[in-house]
Short mmCIF file of C-alpha atoms and ligand atoms in Angstrom, two decimals:
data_model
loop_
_atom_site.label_atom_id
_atom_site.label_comp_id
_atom_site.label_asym_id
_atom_site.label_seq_id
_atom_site.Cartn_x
_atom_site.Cartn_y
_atom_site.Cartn_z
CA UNK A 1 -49.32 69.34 166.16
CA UNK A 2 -47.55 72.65 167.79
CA UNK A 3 -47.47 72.79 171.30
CA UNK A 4 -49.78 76.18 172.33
CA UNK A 5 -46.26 77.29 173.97
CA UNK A 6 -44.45 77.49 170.27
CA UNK A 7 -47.38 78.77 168.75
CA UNK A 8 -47.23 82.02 171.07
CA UNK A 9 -43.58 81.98 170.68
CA UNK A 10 -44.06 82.15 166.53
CA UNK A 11 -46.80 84.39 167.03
CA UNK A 12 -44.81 86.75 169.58
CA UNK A 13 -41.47 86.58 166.47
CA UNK A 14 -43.97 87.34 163.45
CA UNK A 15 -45.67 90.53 165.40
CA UNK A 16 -41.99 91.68 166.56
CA UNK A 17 -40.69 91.31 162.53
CA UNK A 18 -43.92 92.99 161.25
CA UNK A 19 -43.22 96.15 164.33
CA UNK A 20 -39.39 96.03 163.32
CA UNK A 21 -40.08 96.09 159.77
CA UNK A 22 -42.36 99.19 160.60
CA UNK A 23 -40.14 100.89 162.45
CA UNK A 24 -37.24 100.34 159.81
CA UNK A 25 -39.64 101.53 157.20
CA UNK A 26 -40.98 104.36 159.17
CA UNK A 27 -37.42 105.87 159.57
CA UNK A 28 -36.35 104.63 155.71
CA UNK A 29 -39.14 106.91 154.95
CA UNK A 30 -37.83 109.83 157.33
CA UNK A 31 -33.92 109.71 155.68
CA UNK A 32 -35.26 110.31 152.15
CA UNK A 33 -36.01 113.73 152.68
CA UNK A 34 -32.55 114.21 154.41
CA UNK A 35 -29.05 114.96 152.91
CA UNK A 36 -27.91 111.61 151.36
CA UNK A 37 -24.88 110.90 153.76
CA UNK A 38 -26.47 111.28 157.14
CA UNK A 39 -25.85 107.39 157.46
CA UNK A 40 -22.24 107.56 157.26
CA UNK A 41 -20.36 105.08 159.79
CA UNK A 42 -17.32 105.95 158.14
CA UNK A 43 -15.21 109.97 157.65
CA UNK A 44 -13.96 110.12 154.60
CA UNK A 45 -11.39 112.41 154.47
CA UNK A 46 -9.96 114.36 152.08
CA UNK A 47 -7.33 117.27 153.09
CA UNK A 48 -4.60 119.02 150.89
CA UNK A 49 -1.44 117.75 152.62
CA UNK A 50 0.88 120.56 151.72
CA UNK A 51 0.61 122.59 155.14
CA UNK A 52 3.18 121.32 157.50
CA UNK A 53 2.68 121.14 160.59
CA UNK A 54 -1.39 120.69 159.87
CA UNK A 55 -1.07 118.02 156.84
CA UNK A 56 2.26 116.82 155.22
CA UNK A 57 3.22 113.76 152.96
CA UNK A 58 6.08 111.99 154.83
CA UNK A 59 7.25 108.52 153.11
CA UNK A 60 3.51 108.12 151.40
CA UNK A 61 1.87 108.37 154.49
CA UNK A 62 -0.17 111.98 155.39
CA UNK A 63 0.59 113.05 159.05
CA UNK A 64 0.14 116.25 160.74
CA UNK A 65 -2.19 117.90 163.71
CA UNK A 66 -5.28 117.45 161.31
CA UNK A 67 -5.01 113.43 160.79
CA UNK A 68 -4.50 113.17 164.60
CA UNK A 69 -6.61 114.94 164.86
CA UNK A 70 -9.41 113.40 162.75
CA UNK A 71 -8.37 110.23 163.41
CA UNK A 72 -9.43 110.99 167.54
CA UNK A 73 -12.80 112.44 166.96
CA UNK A 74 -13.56 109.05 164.68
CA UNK A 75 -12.26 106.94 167.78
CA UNK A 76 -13.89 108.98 169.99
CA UNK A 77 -17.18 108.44 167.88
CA UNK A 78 -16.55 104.47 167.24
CA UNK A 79 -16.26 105.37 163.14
CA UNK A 80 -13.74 104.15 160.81
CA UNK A 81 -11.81 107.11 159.16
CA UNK A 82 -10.04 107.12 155.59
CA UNK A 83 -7.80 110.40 154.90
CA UNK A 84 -7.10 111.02 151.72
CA UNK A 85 -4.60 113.86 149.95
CA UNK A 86 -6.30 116.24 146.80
CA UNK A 87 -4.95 119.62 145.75
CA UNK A 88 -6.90 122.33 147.52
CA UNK A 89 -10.00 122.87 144.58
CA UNK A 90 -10.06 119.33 144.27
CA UNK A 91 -10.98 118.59 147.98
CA UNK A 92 -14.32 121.17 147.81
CA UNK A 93 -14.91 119.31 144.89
CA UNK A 94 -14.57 115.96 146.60
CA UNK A 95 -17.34 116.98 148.98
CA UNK A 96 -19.42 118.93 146.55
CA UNK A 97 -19.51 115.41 144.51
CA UNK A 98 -19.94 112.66 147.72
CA UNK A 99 -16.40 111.62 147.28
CA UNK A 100 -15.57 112.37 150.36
CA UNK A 101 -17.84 113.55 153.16
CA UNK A 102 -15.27 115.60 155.67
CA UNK A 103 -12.31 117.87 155.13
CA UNK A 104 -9.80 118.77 157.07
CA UNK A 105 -6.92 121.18 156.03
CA UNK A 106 -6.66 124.02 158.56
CA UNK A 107 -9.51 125.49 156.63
CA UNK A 108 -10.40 128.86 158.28
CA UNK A 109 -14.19 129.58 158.45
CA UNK A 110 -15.73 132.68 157.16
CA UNK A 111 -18.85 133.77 155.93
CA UNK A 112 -17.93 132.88 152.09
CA UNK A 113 -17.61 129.43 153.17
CA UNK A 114 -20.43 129.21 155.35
CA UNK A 115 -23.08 129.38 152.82
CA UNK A 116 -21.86 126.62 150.70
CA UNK A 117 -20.53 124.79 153.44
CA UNK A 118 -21.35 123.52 157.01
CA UNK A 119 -18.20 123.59 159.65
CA UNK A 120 -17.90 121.72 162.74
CA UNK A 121 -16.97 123.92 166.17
CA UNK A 122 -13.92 125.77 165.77
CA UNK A 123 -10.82 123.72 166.77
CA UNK A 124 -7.98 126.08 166.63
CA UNK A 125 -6.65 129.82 166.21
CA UNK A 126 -4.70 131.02 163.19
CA UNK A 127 -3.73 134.41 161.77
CA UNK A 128 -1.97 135.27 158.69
CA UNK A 129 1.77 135.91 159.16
CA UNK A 130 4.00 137.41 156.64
CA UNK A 131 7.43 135.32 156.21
CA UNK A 132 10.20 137.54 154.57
CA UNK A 133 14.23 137.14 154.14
CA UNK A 134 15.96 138.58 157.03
CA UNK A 135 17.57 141.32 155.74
CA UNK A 136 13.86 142.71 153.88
CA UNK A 137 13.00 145.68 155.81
CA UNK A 138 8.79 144.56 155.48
CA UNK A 139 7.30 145.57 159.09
CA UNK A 140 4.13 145.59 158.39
CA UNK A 141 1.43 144.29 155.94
CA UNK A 142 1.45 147.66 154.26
CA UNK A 143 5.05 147.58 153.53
CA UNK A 144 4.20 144.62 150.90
CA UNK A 145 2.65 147.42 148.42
CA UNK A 146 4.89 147.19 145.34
CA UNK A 147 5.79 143.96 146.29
CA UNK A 148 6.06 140.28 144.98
CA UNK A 149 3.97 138.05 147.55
CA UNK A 150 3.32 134.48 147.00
CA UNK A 151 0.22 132.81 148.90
CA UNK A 152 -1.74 129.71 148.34
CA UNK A 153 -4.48 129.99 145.74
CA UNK A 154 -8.12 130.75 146.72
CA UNK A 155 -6.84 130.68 150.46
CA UNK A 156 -7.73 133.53 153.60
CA UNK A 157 -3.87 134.59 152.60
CA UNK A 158 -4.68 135.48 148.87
CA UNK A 159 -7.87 137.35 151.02
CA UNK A 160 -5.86 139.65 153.47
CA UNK A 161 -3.65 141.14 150.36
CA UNK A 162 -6.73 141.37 147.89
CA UNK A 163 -8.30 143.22 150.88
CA UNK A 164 -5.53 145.18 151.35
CA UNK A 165 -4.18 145.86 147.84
CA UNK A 166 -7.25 145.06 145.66
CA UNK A 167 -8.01 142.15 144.01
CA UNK A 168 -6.50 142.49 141.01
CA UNK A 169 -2.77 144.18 142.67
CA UNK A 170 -0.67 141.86 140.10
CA UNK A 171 2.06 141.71 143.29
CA UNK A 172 -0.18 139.05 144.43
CA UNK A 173 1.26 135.28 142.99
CA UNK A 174 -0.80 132.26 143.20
CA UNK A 175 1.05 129.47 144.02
CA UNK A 176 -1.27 125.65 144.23
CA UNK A 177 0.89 124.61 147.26
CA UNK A 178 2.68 126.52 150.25
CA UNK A 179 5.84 124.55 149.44
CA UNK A 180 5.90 125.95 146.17
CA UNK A 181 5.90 129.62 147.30
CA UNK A 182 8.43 128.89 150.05
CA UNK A 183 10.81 127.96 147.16
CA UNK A 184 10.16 131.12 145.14
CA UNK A 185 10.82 133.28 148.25
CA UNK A 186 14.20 130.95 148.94
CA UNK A 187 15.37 131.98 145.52
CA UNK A 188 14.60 135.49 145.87
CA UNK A 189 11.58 135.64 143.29
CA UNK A 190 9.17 136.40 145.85
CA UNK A 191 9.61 139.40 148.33
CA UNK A 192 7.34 138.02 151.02
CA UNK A 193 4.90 134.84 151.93
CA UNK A 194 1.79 135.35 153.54
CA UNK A 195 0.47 132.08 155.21
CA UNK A 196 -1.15 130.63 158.29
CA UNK A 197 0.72 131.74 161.37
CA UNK A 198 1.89 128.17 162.68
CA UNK A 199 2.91 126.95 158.85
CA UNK A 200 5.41 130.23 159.08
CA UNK A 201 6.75 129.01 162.50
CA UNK A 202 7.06 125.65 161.07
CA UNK A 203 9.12 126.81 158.31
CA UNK A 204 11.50 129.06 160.42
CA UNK A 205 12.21 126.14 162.73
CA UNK A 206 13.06 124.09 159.77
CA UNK A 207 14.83 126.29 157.46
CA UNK A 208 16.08 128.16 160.23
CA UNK A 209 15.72 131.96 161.75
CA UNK A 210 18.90 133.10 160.14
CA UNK A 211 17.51 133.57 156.43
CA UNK A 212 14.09 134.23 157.09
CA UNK A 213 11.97 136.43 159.71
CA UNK A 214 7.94 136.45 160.79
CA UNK A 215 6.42 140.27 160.83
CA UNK A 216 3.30 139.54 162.86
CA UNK A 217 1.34 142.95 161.96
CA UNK A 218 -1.32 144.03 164.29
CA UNK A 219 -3.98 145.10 161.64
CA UNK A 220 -4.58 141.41 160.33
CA UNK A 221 -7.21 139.92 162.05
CA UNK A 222 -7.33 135.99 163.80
CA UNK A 223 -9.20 133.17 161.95
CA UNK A 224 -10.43 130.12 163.37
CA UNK A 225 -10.61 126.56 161.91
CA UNK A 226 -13.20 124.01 161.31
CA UNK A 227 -13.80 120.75 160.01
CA UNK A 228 -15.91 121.41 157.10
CA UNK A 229 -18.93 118.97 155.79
CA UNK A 230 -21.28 118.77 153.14
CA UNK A 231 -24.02 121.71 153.78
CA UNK A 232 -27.25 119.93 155.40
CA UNK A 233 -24.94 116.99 156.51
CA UNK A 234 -26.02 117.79 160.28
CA UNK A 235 -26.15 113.96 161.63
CA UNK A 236 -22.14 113.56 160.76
CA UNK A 237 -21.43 117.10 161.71
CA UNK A 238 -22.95 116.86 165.46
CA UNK A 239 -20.86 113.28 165.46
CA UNK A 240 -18.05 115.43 164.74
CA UNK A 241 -18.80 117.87 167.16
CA UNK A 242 -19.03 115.57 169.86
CA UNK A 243 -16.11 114.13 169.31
CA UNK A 244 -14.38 117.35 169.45
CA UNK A 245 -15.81 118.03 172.58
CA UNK A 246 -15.08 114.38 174.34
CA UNK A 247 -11.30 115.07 173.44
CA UNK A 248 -11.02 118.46 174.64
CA UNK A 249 -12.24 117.08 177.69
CA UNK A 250 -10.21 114.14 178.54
CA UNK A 251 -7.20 115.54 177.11
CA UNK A 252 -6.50 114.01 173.71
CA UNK A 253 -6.89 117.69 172.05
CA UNK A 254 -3.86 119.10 174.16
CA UNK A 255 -1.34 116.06 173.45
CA UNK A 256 -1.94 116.33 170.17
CA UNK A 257 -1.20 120.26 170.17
CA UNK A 258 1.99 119.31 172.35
CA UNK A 259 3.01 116.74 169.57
CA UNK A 260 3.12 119.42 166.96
CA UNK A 261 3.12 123.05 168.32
CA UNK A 262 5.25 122.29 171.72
CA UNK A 263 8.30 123.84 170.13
CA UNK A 264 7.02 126.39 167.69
CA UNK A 265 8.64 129.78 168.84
CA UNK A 266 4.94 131.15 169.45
N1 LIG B 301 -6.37 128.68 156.56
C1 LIG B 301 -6.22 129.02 155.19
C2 LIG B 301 -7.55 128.96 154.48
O1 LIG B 301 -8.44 128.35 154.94
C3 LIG B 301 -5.22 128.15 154.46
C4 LIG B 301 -5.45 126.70 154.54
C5 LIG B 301 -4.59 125.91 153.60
N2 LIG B 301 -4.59 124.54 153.95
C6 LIG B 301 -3.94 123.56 153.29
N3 LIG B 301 -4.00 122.35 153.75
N4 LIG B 301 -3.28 123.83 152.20
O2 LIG B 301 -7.72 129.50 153.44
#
């Protein structure tokens, strides 16, 4: 026969399975009507690792300001991370399709975005630069009107020219990779590149100031970036954000930024 004493005891472990198996079901019930990877313990990331110093390919491994990035808002948030490189229209199609549930790639939020697309807190300030050969005599954005101009495809660069020039100028060249267009402008069949401001500097440091210079024109107005997430996603994206926040504060964010912008010429 049980002792009364184990007969509470089983009696105390059924009631607390039955309440836990209420409580489980009761918030089972409450993530069905929300986005289907709020319960993500793991960022996976995809990023377009073309866009030194933000995301590069070095030796098969992606590095840059992003993955450090990344990679200290999932330690700061105890979650595993997984970063993974896509061409640019591949990566919105990574999230569109739950391949992926965060990208990173220096992608500059603006109001196009934002209604497909939820973005963390911005986490740093760009602006479109125009690279040119040194001996060009481009001083402004203007100046580029007649022009051959390579940019990234369906980037804010390919935006500031169609702006500027309309969106069908045919000076305007689509290139899938920065790299790409860097290489056109070396051989002289582009007149100009128009790219994110620390991507220029990061070319003129490595190529070097003598065959190229940065016109920085005035009229061209600062973007910000953010890590963007699948619209809805708001449990991963306030993970993310608190992350940001935790290494602002103890000062992860600005030895990162020292790592990769410390010697940029601006
Ligand atoms: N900031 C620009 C944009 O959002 C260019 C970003 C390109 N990033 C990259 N990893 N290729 O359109």
């Amino acid at each position: 026969m049980m002792s009364t004493n184990v007969k509470k005891w089983a009696m105390a472990g059924i009631l607390s399975l039955s309440v836990f198996s209420l409580v489980a079901c009761g918030s089972n019930q409450g993530s069905e009507n929300k986005p289907a990877k709020t319960q993500d313990q793991a960022l996976t990331v995809v990023t377009n690792a073309e866009f030194p110093p933000f995301e590069s390919q070095e030796g098969g491994k992606i590095v840059g300001f992003d993955v450090d990035l990344i990679n200290a808002v999932a330690k700061a948030e105890n979650l595993q991370v997984k970063v993974q490189h896509t061409p640019w229209d591949a990566m919105f199609d990574a999230i569109d399709h739950d391949k992926a549930n965060v990208a990173i790639a220096a992608i500059t939020v603006n109001d196009e975005r934002k209604q497909k697309y939820d973005f963390s807190d911005s986490y740093f300030e760009a602006k479109q630069f125009i690279l040119v050969p040194k001996d060009s005599t481009v001083a402004k954005l203007d100046d580029l009107k007649g022009k051959k101009i390579g940019v990234q495809t369906a980037t804010t660069g390919e935006k500031v020219l169609q702006d500027r020039f309309g969106k069908t100028y045919e000076g305007i060249k689509g290139f899938d990779d920065i790299p790409a267009a860097i290489d056109d402008l070396t051989t002289k069949r582009l007149d100009a590149v128009v790219v994110d401001k620390a991507v220029v500097l990061e070319y003129v440091k490595k190529i070097g100031s003598q065959k190229f210079k940065i016109v920085d024109d005035s009229s061209i107005q600062p973007e910000y970036y953010g890590i963007l997430v699948k619209k809805g996603n708001s449990e991963l994206l306030s993970k993310i954000n608190d992350g940001l926040k935790k290494i602002k504060q103890d000062g992860t964010y600005d030895q990162i930024s020292k790592k990769y912008f410390a010697d940029q010429a601006k």
